[in-house]
Short mmCIF file of N, CA and C in Angstrom, two decimals:
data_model
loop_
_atom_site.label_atom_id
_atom_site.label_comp_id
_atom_site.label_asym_id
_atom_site.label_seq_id
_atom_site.Cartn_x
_atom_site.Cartn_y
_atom_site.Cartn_z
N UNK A 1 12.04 -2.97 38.73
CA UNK A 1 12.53 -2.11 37.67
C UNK A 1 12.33 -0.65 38.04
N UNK A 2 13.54 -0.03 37.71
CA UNK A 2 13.24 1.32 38.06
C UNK A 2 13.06 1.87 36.97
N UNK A 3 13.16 1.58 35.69
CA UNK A 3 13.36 3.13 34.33
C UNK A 3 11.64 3.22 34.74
N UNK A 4 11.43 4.29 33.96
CA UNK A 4 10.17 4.56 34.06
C UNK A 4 9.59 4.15 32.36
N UNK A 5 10.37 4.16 31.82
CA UNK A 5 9.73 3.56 30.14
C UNK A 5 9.50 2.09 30.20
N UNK A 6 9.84 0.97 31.65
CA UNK A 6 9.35 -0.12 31.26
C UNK A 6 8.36 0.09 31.77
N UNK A 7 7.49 0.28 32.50
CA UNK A 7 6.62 0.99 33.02
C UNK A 7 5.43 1.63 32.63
N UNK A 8 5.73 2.13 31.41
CA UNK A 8 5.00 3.22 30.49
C UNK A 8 3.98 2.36 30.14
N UNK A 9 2.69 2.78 30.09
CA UNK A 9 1.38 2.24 29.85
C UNK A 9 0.60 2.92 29.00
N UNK A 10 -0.28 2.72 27.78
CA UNK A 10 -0.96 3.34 26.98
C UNK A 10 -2.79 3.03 27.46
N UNK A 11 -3.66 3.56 27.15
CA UNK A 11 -4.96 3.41 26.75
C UNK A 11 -5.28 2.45 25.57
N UNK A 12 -5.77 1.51 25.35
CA UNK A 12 -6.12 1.00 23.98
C UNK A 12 -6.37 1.68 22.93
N UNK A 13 -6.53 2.76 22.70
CA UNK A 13 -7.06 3.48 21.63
C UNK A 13 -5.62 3.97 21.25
N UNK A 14 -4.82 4.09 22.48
CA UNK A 14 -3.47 4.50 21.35
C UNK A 14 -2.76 3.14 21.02
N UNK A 15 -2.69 2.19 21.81
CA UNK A 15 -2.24 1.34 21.56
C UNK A 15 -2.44 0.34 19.92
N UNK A 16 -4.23 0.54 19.67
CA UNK A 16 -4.84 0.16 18.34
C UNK A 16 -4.07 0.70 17.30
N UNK A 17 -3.90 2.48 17.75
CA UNK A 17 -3.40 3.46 16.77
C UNK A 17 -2.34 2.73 16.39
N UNK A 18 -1.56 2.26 17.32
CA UNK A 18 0.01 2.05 16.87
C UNK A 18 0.08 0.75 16.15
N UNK A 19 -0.99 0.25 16.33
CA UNK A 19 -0.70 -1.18 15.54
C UNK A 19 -1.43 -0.91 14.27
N UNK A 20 -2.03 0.02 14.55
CA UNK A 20 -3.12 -0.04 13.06
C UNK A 20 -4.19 -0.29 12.48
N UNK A 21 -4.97 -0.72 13.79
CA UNK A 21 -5.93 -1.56 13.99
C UNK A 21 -7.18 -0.87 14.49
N UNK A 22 -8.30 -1.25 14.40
CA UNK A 22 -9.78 -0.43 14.83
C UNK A 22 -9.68 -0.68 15.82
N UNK A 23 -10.18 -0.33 16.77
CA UNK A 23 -10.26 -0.61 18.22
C UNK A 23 -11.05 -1.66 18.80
N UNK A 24 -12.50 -1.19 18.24
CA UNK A 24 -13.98 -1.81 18.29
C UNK A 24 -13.84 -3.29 17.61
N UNK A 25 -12.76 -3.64 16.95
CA UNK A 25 -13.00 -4.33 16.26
C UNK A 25 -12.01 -5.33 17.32
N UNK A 26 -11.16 -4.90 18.05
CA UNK A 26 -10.56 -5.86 18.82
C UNK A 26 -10.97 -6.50 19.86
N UNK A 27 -10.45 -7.66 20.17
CA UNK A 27 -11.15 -8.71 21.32
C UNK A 27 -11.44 -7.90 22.79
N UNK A 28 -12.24 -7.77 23.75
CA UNK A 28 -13.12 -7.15 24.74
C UNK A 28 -11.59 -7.22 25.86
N UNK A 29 -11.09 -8.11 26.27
CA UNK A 29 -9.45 -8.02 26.89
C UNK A 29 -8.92 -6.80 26.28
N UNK A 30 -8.31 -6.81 24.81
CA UNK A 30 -7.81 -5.38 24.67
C UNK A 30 -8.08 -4.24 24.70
N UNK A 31 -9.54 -4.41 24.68
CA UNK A 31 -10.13 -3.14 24.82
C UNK A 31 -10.27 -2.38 26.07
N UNK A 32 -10.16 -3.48 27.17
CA UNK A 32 -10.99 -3.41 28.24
C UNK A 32 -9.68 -2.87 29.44
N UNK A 33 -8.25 -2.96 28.70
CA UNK A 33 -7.11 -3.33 29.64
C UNK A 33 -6.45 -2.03 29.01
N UNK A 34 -5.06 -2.20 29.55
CA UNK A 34 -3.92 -0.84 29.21
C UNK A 34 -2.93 -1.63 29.15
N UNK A 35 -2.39 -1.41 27.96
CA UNK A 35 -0.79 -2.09 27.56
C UNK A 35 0.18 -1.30 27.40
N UNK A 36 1.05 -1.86 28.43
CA UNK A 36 2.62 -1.48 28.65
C UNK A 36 3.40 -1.19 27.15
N UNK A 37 4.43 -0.68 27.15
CA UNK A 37 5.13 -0.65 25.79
C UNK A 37 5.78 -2.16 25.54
N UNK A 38 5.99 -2.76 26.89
CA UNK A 38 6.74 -4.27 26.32
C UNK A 38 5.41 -5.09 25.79
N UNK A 39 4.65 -4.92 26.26
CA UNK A 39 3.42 -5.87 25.75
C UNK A 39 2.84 -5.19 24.17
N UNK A 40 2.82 -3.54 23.51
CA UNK A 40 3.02 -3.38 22.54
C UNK A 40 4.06 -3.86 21.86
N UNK A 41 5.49 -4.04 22.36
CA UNK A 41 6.60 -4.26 21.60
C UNK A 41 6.37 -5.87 21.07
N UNK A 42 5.75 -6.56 21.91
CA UNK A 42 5.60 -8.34 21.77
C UNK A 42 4.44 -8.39 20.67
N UNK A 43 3.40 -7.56 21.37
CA UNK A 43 2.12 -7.70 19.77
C UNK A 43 3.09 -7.19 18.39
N UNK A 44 3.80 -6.15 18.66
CA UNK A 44 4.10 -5.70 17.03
C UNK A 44 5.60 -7.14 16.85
N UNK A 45 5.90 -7.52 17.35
CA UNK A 45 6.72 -8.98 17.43
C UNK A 45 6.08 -10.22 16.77
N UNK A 46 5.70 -10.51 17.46
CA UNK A 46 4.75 -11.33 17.64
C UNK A 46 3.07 -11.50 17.52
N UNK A 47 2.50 -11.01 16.54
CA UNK A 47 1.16 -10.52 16.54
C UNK A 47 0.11 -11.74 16.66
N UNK A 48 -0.48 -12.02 17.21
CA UNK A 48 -1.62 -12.93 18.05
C UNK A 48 -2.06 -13.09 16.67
N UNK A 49 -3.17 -14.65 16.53
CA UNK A 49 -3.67 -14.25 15.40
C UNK A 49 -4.78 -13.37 15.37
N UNK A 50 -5.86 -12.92 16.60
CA UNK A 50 -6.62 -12.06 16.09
C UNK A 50 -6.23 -10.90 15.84
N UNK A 51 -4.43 -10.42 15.71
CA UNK A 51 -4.18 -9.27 15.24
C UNK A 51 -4.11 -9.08 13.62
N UNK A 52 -3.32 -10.57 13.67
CA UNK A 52 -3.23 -10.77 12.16
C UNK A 52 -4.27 -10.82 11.33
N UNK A 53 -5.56 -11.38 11.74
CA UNK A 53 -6.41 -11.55 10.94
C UNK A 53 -6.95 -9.88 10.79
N UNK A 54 -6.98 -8.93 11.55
CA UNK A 54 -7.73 -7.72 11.82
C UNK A 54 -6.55 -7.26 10.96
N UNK A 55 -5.71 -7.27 10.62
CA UNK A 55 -4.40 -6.56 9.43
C UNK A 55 -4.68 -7.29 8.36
N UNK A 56 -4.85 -8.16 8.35
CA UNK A 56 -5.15 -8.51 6.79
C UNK A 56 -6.53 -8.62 6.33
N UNK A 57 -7.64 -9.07 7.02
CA UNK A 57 -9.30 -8.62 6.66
C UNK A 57 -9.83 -7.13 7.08
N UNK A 58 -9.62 -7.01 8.18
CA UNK A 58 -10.07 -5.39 8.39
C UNK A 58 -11.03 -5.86 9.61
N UNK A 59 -12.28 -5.08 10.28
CA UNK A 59 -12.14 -3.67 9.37
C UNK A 59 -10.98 -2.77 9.85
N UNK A 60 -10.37 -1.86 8.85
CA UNK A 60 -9.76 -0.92 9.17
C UNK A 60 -9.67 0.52 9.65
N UNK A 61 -9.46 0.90 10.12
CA UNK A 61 -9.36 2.73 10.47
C UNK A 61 -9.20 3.37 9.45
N UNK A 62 -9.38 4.67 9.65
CA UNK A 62 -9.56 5.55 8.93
C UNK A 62 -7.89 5.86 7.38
N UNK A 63 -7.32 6.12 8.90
CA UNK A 63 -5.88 6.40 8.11
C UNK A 63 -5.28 5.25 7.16
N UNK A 64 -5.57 3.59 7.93
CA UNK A 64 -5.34 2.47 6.99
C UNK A 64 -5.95 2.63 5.71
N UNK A 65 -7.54 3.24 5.63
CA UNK A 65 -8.56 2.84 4.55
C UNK A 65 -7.53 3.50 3.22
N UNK A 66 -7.54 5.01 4.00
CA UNK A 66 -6.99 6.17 2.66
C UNK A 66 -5.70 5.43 2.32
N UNK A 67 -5.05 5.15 3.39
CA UNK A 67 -3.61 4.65 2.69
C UNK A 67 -3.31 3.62 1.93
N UNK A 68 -4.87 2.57 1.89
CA UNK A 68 -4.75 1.49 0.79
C UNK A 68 -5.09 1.54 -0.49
N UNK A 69 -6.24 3.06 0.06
CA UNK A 69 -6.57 3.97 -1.44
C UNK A 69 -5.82 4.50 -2.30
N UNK A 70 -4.90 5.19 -1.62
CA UNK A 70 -4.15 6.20 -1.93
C UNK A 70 -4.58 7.32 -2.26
N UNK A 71 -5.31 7.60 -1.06
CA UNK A 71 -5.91 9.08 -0.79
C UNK A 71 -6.03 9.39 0.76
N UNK A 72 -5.92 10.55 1.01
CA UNK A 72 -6.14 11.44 2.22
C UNK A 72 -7.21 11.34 2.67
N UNK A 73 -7.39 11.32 4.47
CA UNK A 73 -8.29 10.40 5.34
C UNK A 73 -9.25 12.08 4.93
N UNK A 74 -8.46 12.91 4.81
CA UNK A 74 -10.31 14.24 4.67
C UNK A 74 -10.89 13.90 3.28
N UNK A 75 -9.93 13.15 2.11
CA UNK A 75 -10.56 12.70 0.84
C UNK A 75 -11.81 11.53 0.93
N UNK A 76 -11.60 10.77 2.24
CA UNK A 76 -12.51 10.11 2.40
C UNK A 76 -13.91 10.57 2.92
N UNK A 77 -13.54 11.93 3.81
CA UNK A 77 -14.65 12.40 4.64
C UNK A 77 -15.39 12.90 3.50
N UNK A 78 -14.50 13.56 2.35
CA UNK A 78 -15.27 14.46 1.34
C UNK A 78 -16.35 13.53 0.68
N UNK A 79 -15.72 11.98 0.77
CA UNK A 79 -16.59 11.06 0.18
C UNK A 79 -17.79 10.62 0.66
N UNK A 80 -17.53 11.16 1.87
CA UNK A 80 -18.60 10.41 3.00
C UNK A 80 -18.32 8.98 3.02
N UNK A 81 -16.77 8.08 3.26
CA UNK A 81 -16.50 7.32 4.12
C UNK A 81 -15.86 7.77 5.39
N UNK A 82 -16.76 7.27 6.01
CA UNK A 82 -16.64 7.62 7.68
C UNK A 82 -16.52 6.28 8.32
N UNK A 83 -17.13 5.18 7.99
CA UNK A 83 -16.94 4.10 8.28
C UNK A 83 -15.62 3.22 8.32
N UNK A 84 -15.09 2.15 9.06
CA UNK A 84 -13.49 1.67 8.76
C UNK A 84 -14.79 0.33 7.71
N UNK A 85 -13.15 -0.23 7.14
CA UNK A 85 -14.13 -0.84 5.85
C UNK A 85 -12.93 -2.39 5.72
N UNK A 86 -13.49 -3.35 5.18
CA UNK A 86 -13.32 -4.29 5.45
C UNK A 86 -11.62 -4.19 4.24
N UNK A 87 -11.16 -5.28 4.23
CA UNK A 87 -10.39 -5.66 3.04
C UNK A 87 -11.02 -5.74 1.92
N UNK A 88 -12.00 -6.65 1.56
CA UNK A 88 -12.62 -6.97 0.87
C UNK A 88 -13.56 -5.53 0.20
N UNK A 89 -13.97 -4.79 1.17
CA UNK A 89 -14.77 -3.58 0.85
C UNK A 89 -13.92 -2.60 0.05
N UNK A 90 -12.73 -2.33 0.57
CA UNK A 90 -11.37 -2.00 0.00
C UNK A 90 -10.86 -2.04 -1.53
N UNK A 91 -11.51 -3.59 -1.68
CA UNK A 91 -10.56 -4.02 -2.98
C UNK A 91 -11.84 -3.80 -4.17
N UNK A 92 -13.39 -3.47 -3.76
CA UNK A 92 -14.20 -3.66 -4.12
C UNK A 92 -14.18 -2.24 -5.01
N UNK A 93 -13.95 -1.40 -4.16
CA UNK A 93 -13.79 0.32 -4.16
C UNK A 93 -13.03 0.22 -5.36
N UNK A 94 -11.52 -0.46 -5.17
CA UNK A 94 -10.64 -0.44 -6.43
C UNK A 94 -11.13 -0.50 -7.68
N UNK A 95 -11.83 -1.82 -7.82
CA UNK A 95 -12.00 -2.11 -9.17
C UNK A 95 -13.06 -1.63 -9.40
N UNK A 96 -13.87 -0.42 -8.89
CA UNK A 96 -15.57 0.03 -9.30
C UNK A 96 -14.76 1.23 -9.92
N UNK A 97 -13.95 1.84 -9.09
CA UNK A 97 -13.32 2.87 -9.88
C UNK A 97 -14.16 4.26 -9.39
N UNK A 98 -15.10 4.08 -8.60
CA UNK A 98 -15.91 5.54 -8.37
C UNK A 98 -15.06 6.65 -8.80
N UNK A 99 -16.01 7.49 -9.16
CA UNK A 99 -15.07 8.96 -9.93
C UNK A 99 -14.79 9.18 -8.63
N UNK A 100 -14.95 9.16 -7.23
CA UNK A 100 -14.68 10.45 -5.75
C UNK A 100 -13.41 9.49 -6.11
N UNK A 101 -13.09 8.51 -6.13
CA UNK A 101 -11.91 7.71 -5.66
C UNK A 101 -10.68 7.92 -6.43
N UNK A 102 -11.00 8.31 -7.84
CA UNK A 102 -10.29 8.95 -8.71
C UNK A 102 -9.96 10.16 -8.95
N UNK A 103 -11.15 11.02 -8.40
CA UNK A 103 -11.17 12.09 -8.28
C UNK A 103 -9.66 12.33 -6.94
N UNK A 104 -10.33 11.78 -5.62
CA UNK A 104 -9.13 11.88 -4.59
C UNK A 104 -8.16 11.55 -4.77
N UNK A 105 -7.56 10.47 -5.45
CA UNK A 105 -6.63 10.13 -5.62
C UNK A 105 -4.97 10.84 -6.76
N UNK A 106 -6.25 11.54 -7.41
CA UNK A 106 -5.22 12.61 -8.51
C UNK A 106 -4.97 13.81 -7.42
N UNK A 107 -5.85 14.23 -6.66
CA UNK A 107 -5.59 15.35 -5.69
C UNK A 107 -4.49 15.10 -4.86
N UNK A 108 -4.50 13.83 -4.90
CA UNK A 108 -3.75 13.23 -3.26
C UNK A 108 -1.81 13.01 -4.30
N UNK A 109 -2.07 12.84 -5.53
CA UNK A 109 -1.00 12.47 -6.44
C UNK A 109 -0.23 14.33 -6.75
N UNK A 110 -0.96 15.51 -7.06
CA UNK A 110 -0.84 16.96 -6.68
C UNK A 110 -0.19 17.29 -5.53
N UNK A 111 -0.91 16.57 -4.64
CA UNK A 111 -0.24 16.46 -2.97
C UNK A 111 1.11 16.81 -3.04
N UNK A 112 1.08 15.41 -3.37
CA UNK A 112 2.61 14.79 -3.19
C UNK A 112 3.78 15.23 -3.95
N UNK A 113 3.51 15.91 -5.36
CA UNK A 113 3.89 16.26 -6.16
C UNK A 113 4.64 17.60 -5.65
N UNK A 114 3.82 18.49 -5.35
CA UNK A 114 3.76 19.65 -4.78
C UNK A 114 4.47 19.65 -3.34
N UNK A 115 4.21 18.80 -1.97
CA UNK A 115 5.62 18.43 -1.23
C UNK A 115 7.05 18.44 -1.80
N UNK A 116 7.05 17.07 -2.90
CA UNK A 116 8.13 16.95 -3.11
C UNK A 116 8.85 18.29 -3.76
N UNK A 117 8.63 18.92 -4.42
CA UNK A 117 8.56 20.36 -5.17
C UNK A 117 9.30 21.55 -3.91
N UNK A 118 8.02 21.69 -3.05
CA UNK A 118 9.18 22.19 -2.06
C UNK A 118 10.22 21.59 -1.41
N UNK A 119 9.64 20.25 -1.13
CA UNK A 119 11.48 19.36 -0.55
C UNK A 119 12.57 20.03 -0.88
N UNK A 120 12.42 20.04 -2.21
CA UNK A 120 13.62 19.91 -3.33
C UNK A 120 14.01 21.45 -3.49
N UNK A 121 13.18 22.57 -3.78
CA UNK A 121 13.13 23.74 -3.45
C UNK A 121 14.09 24.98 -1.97
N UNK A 122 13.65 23.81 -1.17
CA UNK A 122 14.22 23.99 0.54
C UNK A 122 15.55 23.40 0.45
N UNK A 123 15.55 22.24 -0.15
CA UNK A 123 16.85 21.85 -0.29
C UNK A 123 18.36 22.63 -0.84
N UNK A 124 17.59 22.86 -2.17
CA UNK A 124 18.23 24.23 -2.95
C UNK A 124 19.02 25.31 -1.99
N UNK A 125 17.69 26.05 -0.95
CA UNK A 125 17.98 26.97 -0.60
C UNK A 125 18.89 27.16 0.23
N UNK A 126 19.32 25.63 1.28
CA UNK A 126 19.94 25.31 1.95
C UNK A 126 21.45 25.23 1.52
N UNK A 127 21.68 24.59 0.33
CA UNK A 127 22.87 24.54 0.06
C UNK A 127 23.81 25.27 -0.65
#
């Protein structure tokens, strides 16, 4: 093969990134190796079960945690979760209701609010 994109090889740590997955938390082979984009393209295809199980129990990364929260990965730092956290740890968070979690989550709802606001704003200006 000549293209150079079949070719293309990642580090595990980006490779985790792209699937979504903790790194540390994956089997000592993935960690230990460098995957091609066809061998990413087959895991996100085809996901092994220890991928599946690590997507649906955890633990998860950072960016997964906030995004199941529905809050921003610095809303977590503000919380002092630094840790990736299980599914179960996840759903636990939900129903305790901590004020940081509520607290982040109205900030993170402002966020978005405030994006969309300029979206729509820029849009305006454009047309």
């Amino acid at each position: 093969m000549t293209s150079h994109q079949s070719t293309q090889t990642m580090k595990p740590a980006t490779a985790a990134k792209k699937l979504g997955v903790y790194l540390e938390a994956t089997p000592a082979e993935f960690q230990e190796g460098v995957v091609s984009r066809a061998e990413l393209n087959e895991l996100q295809a085809n996901p092994p079960q220890w991928l599946q199980d690590l997507r649906h129990n955890g633990p998860h990364p950072r960016p997964v945690v906030a995004a199941k929260l529905g809050v921003s990965i610095a809303g977590l730092a503000r919380a002092g979760v630094t840790e990736p956290l299980t599914t179960e740890q996840i759903e636990t968070l939900k129903q305790e209701g901590p004020e940081w979690l509520e607290r982040e989550r109205a900030t993170q709802a402002e966020v978005r609010k405030e994006a969309a606001r300029l979206k729509k704003k820029n849009a305006e200006r454009q047309a």
